[in-house]
XYZ file of N, CA and C in Angstrom:
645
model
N -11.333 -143.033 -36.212
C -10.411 -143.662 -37.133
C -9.031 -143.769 -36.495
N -8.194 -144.598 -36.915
C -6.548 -144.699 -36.841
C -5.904 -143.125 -36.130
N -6.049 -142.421 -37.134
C -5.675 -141.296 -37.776
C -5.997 -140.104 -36.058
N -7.331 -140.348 -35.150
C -7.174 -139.776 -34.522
C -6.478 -140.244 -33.471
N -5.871 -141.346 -33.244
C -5.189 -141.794 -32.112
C -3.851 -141.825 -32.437
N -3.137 -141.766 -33.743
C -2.061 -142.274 -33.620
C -1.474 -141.680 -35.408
N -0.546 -140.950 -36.040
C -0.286 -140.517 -36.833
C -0.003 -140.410 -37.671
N -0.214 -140.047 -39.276
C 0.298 -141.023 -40.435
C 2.002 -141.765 -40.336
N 2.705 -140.683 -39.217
C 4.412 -141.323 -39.234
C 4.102 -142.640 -38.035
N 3.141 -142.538 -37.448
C 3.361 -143.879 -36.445
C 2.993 -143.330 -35.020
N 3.234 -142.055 -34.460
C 3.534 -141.349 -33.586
C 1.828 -141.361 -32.744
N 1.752 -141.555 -31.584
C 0.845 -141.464 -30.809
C 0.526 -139.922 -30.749
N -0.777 -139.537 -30.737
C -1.441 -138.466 -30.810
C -2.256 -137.942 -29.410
N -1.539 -136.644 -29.668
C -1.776 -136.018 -28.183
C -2.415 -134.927 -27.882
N -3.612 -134.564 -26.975
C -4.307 -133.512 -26.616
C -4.368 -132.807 -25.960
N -3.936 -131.317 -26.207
C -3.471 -130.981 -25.108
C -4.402 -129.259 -24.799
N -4.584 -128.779 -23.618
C -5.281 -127.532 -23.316
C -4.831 -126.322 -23.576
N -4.783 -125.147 -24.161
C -4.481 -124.017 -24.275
C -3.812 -123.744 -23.265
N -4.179 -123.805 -22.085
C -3.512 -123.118 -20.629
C -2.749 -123.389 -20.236
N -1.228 -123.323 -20.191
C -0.155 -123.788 -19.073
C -0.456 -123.646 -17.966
N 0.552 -124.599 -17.315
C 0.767 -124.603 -15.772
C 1.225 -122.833 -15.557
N 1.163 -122.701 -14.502
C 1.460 -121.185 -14.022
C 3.047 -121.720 -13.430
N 3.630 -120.744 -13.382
C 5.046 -120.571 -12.513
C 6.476 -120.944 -13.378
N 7.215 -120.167 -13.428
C 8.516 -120.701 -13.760
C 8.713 -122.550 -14.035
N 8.832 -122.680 -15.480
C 8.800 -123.855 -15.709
C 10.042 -124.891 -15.059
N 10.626 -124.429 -14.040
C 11.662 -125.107 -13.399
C 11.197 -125.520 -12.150
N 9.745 -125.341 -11.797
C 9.375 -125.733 -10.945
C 9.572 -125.010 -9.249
N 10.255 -124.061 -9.256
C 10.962 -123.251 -7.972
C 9.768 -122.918 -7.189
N 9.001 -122.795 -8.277
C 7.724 -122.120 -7.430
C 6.359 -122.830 -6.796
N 5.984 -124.261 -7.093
C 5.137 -125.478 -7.442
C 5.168 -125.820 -5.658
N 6.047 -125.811 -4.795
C 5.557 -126.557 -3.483
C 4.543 -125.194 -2.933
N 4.941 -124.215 -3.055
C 4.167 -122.862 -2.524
C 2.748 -123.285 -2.657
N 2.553 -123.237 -4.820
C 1.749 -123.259 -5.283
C 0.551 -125.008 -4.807
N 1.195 -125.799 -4.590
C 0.411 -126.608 -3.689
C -0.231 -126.728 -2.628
N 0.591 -126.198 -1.776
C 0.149 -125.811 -0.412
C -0.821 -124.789 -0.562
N -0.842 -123.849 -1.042
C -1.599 -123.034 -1.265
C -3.368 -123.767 -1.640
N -3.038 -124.597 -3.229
C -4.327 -125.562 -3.401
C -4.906 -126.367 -2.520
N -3.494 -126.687 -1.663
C -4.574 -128.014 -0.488
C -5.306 -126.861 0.401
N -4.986 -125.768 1.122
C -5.532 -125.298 1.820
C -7.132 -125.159 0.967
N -7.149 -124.626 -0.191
C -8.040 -124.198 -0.544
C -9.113 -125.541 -1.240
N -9.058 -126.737 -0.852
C -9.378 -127.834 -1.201
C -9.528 -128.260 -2.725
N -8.852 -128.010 -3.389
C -8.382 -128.341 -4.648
C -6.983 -129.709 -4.862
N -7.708 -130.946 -4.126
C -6.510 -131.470 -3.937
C -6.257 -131.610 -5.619
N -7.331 -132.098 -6.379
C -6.418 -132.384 -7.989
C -5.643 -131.878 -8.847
N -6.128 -130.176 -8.281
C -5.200 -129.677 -8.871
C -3.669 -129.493 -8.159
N -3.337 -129.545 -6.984
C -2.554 -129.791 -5.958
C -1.607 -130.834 -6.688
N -2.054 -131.901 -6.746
C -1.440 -133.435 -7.785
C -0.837 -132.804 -8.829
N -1.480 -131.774 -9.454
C -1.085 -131.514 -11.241
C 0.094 -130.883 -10.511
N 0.457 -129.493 -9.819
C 1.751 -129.249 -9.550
C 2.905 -129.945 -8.979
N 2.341 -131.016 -8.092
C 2.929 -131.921 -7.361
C 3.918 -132.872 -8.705
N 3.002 -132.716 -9.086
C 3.703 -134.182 -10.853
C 4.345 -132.978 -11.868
N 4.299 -132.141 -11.613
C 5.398 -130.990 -12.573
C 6.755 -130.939 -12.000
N 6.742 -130.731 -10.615
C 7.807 -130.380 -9.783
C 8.594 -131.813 -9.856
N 7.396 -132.537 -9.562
C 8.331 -134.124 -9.743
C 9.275 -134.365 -11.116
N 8.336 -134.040 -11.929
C 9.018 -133.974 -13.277
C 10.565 -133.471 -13.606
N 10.567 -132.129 -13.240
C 11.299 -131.212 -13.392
C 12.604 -131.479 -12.647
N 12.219 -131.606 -11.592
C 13.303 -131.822 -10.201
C 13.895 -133.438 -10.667
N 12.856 -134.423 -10.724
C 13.472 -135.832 -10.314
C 13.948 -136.716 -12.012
N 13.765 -136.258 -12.839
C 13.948 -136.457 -14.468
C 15.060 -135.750 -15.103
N 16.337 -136.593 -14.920
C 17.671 -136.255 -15.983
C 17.211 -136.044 -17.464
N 16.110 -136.748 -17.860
C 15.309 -136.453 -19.268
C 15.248 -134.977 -19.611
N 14.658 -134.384 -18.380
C 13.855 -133.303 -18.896
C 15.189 -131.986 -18.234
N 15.981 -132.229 -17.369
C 17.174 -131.576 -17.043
C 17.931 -131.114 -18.383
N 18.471 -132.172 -19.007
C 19.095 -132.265 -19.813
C 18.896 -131.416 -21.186
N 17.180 -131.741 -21.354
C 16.663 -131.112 -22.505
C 16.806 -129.197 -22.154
N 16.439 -128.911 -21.101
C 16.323 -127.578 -20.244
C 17.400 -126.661 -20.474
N 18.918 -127.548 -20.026
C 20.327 -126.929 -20.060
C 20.553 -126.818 -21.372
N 19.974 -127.472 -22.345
C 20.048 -127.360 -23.784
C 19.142 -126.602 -24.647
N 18.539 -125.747 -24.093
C 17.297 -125.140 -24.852
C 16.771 -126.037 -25.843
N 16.191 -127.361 -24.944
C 15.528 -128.257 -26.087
C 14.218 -128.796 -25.566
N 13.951 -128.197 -24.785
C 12.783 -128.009 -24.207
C 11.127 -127.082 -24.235
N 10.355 -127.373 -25.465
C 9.241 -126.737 -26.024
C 9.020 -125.796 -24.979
N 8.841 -124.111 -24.986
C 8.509 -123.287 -24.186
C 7.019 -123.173 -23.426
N 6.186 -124.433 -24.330
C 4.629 -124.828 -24.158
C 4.492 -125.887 -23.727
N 5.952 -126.628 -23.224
C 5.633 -128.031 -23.128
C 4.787 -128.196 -21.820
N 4.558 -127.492 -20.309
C 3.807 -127.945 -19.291
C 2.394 -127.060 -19.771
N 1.696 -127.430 -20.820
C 0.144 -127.278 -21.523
C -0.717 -128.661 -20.263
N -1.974 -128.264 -19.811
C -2.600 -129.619 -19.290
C -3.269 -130.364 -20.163
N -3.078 -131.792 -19.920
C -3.718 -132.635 -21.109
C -4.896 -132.498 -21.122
N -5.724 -132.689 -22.729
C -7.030 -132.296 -22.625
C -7.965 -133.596 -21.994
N -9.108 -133.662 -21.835
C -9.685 -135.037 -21.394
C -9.969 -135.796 -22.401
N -8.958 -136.830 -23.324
C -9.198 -137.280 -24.004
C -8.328 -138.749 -23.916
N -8.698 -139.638 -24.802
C -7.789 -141.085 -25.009
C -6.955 -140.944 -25.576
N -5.762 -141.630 -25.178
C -4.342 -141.663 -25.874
C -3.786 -142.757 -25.706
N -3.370 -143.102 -27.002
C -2.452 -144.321 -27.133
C -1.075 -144.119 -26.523
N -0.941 -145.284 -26.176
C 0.528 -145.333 -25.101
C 1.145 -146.333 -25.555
N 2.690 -146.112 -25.600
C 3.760 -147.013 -25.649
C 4.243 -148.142 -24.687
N 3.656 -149.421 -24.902
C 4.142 -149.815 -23.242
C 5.705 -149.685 -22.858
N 6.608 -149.950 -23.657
C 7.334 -149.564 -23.127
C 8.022 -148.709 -22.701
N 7.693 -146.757 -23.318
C 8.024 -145.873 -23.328
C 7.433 -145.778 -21.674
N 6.032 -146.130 -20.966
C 5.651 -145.979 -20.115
C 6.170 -146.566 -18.961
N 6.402 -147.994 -19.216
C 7.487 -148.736 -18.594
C 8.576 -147.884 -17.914
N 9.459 -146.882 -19.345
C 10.584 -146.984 -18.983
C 10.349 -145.319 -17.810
N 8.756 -144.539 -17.728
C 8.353 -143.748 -17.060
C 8.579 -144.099 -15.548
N 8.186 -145.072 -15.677
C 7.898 -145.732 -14.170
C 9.084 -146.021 -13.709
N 10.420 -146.552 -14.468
C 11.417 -146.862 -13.743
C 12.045 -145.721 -13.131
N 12.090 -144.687 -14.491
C 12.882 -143.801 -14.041
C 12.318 -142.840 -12.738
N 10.933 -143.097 -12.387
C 10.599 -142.440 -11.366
C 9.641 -143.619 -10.078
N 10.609 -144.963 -10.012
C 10.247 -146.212 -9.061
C 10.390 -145.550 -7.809
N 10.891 -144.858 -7.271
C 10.857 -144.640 -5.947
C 9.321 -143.189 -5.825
N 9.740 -142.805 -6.403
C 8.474 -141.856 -6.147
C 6.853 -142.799 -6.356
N 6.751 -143.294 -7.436
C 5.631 -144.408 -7.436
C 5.409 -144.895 -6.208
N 6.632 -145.649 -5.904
C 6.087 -146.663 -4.797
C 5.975 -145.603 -3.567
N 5.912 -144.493 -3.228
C 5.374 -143.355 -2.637
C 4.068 -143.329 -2.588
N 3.670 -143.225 -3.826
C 2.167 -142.770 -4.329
C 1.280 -143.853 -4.609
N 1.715 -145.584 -4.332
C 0.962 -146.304 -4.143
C 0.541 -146.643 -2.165
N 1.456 -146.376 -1.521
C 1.194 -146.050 -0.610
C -0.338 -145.207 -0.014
N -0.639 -144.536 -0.774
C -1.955 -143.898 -0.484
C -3.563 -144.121 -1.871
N -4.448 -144.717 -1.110
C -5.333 -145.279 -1.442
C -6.647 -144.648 -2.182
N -6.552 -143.222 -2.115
C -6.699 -142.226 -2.615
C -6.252 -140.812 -3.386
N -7.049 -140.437 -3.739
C -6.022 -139.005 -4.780
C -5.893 -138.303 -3.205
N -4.119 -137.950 -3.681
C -3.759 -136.675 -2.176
C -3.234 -135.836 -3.436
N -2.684 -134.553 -3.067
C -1.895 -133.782 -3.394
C 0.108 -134.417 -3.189
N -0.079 -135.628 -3.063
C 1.877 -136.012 -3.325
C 1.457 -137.035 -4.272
N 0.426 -137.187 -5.190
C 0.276 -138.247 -6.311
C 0.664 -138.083 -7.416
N 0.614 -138.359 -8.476
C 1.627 -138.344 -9.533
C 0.384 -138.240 -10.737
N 0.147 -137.955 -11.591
C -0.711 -137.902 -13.092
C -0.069 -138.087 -14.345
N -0.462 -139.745 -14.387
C 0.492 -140.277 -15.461
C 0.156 -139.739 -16.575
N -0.901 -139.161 -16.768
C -1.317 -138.319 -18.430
C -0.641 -137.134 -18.561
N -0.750 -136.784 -17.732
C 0.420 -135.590 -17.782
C 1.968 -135.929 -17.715
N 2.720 -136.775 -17.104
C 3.685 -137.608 -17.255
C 4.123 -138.167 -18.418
N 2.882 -139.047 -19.464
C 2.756 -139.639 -20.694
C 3.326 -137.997 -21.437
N 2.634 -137.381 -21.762
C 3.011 -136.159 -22.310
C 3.841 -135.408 -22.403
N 4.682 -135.375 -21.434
C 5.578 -134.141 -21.294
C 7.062 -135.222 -21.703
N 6.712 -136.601 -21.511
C 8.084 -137.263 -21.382
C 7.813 -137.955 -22.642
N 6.281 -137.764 -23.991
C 6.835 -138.187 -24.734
C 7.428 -137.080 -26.365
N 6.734 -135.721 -25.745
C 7.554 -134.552 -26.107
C 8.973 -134.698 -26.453
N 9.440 -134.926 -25.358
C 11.001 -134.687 -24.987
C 11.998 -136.298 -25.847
N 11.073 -136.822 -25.869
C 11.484 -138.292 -26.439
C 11.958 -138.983 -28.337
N 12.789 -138.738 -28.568
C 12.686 -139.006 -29.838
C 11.859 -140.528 -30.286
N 11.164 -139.866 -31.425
C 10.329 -141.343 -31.928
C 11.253 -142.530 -32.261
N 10.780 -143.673 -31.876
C 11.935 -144.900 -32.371
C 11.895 -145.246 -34.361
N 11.134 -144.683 -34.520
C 10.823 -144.509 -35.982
C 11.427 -143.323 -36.783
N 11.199 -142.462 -36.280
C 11.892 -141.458 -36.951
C 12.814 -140.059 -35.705
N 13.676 -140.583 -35.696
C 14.483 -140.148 -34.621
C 14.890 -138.485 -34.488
N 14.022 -138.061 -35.823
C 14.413 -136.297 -35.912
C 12.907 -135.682 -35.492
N 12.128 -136.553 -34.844
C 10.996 -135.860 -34.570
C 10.365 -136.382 -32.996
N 9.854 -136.422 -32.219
C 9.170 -136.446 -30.841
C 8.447 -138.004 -31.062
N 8.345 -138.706 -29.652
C 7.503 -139.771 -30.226
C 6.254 -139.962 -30.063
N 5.781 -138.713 -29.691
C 3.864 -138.400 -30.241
C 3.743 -136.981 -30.702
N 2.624 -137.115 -31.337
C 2.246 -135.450 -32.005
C 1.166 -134.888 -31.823
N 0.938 -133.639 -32.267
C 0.132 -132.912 -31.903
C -0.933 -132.354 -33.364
N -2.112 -132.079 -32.728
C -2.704 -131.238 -33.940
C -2.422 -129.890 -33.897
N -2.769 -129.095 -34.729
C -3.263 -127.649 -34.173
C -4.012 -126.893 -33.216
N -3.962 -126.174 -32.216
C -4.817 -126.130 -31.261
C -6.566 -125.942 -31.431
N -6.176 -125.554 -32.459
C -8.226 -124.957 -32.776
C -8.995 -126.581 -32.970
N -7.826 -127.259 -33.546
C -8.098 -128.786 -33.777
C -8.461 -129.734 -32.609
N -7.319 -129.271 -31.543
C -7.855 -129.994 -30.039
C -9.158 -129.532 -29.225
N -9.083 -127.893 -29.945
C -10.331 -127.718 -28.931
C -11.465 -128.051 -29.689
N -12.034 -127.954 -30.667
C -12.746 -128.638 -31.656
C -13.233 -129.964 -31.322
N -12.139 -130.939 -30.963
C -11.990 -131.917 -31.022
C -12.077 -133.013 -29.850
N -12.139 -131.980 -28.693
C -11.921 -132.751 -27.562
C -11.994 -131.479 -26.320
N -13.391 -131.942 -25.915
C -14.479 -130.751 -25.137
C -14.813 -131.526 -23.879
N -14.589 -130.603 -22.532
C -15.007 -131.069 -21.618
C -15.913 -129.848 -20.723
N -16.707 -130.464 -20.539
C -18.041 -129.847 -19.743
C -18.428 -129.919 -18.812
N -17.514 -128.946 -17.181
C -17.666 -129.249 -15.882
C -19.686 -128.916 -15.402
N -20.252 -129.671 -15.069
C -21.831 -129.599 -14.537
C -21.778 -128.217 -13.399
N -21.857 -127.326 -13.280
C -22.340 -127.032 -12.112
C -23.365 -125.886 -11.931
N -23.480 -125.618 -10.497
C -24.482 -124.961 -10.416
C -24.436 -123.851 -9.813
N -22.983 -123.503 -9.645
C -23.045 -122.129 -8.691
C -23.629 -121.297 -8.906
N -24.061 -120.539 -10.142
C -24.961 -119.495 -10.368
C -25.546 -119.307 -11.559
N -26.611 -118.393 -11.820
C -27.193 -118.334 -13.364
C -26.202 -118.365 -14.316
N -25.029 -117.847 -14.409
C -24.672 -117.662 -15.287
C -23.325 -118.960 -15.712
N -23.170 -119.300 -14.676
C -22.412 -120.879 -14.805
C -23.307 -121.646 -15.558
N -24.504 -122.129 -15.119
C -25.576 -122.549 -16.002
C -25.395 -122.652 -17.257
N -26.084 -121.272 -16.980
C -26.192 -120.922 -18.860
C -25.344 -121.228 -19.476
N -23.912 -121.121 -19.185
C -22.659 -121.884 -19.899
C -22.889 -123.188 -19.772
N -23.006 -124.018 -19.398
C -22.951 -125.062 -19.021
C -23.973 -125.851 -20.138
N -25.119 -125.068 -19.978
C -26.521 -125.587 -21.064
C -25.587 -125.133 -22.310
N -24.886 -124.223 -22.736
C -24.886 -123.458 -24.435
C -23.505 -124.605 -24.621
N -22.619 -125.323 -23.540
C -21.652 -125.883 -23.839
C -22.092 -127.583 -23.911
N -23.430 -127.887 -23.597
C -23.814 -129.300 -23.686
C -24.476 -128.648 -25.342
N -24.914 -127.573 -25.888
C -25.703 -127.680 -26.510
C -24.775 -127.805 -27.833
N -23.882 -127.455 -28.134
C -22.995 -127.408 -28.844
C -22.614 -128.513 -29.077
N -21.960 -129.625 -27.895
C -22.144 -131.213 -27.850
C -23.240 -131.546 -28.917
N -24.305 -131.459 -28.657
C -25.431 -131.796 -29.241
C -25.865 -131.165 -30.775
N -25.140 -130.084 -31.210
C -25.845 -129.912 -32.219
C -24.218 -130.089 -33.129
N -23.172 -130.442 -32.388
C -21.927 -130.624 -33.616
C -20.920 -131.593 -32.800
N -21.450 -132.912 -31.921
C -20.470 -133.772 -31.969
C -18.862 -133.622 -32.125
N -18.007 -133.759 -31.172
C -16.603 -134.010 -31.248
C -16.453 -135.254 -31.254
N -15.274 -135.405 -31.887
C -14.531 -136.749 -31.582
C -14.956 -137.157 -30.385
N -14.222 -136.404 -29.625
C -14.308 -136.977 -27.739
C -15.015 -135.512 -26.808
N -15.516 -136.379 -26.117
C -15.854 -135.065 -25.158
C -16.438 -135.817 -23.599
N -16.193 -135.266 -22.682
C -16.261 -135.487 -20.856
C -17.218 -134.081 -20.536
N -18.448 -135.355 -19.760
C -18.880 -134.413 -19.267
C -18.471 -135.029 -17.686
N -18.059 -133.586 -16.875
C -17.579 -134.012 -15.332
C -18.531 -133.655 -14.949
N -19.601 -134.515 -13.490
C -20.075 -133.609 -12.603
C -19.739 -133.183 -11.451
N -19.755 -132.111 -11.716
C -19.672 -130.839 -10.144
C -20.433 -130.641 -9.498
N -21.903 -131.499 -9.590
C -22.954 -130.933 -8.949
C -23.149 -131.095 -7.703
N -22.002 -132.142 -7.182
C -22.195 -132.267 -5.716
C -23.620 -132.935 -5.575
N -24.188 -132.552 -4.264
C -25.422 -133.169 -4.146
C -26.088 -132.276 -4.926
N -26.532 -131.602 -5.850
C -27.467 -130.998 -6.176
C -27.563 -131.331 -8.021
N -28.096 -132.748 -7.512
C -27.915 -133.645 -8.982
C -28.969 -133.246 -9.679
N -30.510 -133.256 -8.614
C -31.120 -133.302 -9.627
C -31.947 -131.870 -9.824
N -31.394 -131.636 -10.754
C -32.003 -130.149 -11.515
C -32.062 -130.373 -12.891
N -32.405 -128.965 -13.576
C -32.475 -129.305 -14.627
C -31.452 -129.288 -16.021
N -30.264 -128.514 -15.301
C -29.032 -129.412 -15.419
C -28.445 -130.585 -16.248
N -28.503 -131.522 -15.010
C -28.323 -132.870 -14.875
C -29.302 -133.711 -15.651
N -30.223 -133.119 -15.671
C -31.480 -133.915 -16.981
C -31.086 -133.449 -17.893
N -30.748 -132.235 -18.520
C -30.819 -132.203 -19.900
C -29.322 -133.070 -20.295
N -27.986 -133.403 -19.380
C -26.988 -133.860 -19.983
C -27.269 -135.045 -20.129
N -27.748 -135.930 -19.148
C -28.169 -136.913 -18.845
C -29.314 -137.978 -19.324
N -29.905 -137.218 -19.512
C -31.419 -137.627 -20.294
C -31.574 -137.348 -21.578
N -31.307 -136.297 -21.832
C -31.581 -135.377 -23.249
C -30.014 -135.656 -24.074
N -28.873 -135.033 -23.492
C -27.713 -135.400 -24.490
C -27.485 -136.490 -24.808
N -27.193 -137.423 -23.416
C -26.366 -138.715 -24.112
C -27.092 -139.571 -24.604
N -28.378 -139.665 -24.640
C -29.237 -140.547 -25.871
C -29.117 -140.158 -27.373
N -29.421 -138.330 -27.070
C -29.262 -138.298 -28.316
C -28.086 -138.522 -29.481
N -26.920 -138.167 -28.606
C -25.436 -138.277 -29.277
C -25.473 -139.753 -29.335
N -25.707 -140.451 -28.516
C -25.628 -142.492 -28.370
C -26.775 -142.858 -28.654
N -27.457 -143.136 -29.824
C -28.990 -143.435 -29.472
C -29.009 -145.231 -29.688
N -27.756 -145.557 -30.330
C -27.546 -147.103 -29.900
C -27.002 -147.777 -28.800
N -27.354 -148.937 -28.220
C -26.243 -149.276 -27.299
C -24.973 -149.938 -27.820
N -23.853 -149.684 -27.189
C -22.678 -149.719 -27.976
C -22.252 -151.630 -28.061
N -22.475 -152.173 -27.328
C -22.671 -153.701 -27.001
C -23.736 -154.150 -26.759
């Protein structure tokens, strides 16, 4: 419905993860913490600190809010894997204020660790943003957290060991026996697609949750 994308005041609706970013939210600590991820081949998550520090450092927006204690103490939460309505021009005015770093990060043709994550970007800058509608409140909102996680479930595949598994099966099964709004399943399986795994998400879930074709 309406209602999950976007808010009875107007306000775009936003999902966000229990877990903050780690480190002093001023970012002091984020190039360490990268370098550290690329070594350990985690470039995406590498990106997520890379686009905090950017944030923090290269955004008079979010400066400003900081020196003013007006800055949510939860605001670097990671977005959950879900759809969100966007402002074009609020996004627009994302991109200007950070045109030189962009045209950085179009430069490379793949995800590196100096790329930018506009969902996380969308979020944190529309926190900080007064709504053009109602100017005493943010210009997207949030549910309650039990509501996001409820609501918007993601389910990494893998196979490192029995007991990853077993999570993995009790967290598709849950998919399956109580539907969210939204939910991502990622695979991790690397080459080791086909198990039994990968059939039950594959074969067994998404028919049953989709048993029409959508077009």
């Amino acid at each position: 419905s309406r209602e999950d994308f976007i808010s009875p005041l107007g306000q775009p609706q936003l999902y966000f993860e229990r877990h903050l970013f780690r480190g002093p939210p001023d970012g002091s600590e984020d190039a360490d913490r990268v370098a550290k991820l690329k070594k350990a081949g985690q470039t995406w998550l590498a990106k997520m600190y890379h686009t905090r520090h950017t944030f923090v450092t290269a955004l008079p927006l979010y400066q400003r809010a900081a020196a003013a204690g007006a800055a949510p103490p939860d605001l670097f939460r990671f977005a959950k894997h879900a759809p969100v309505v966007v402002r074009t021009a609020m996004l627009q005015d994302i991109y200007a204020a950070l045109a030189p770093q962009f045209r950085e990060v179009r430069r490379d043709r793949f995800r590196t660790i100096n790329g930018l994550d506009v969902h996380e970007l969308w979020n944190w800058w529309c926190l900080l943003t007064p709504s053009p509608e109602h100017p005493s409140l943010p210009a997207c909102a949030t549910w309650d957290q039990a509501r996001m996680d409820r609501d918007a479930r993601l389910v990494i595949l893998s196979t490192k060991d029995a007991a990853t598994q077993l999570k993995c099966m009790f967290n598709l099964g849950g998919i399956l026996a109580s539907p969210p709004l939204f939910f991502t399943i990622n695979d991790g399986l690397g080459k080791d697609s086909d198990n039994e795994l990968a059939d039950f998400a594959y074969r067994a879930l998404l028919p049953a949750v989709f048993p029409r074709r959508s077009s």
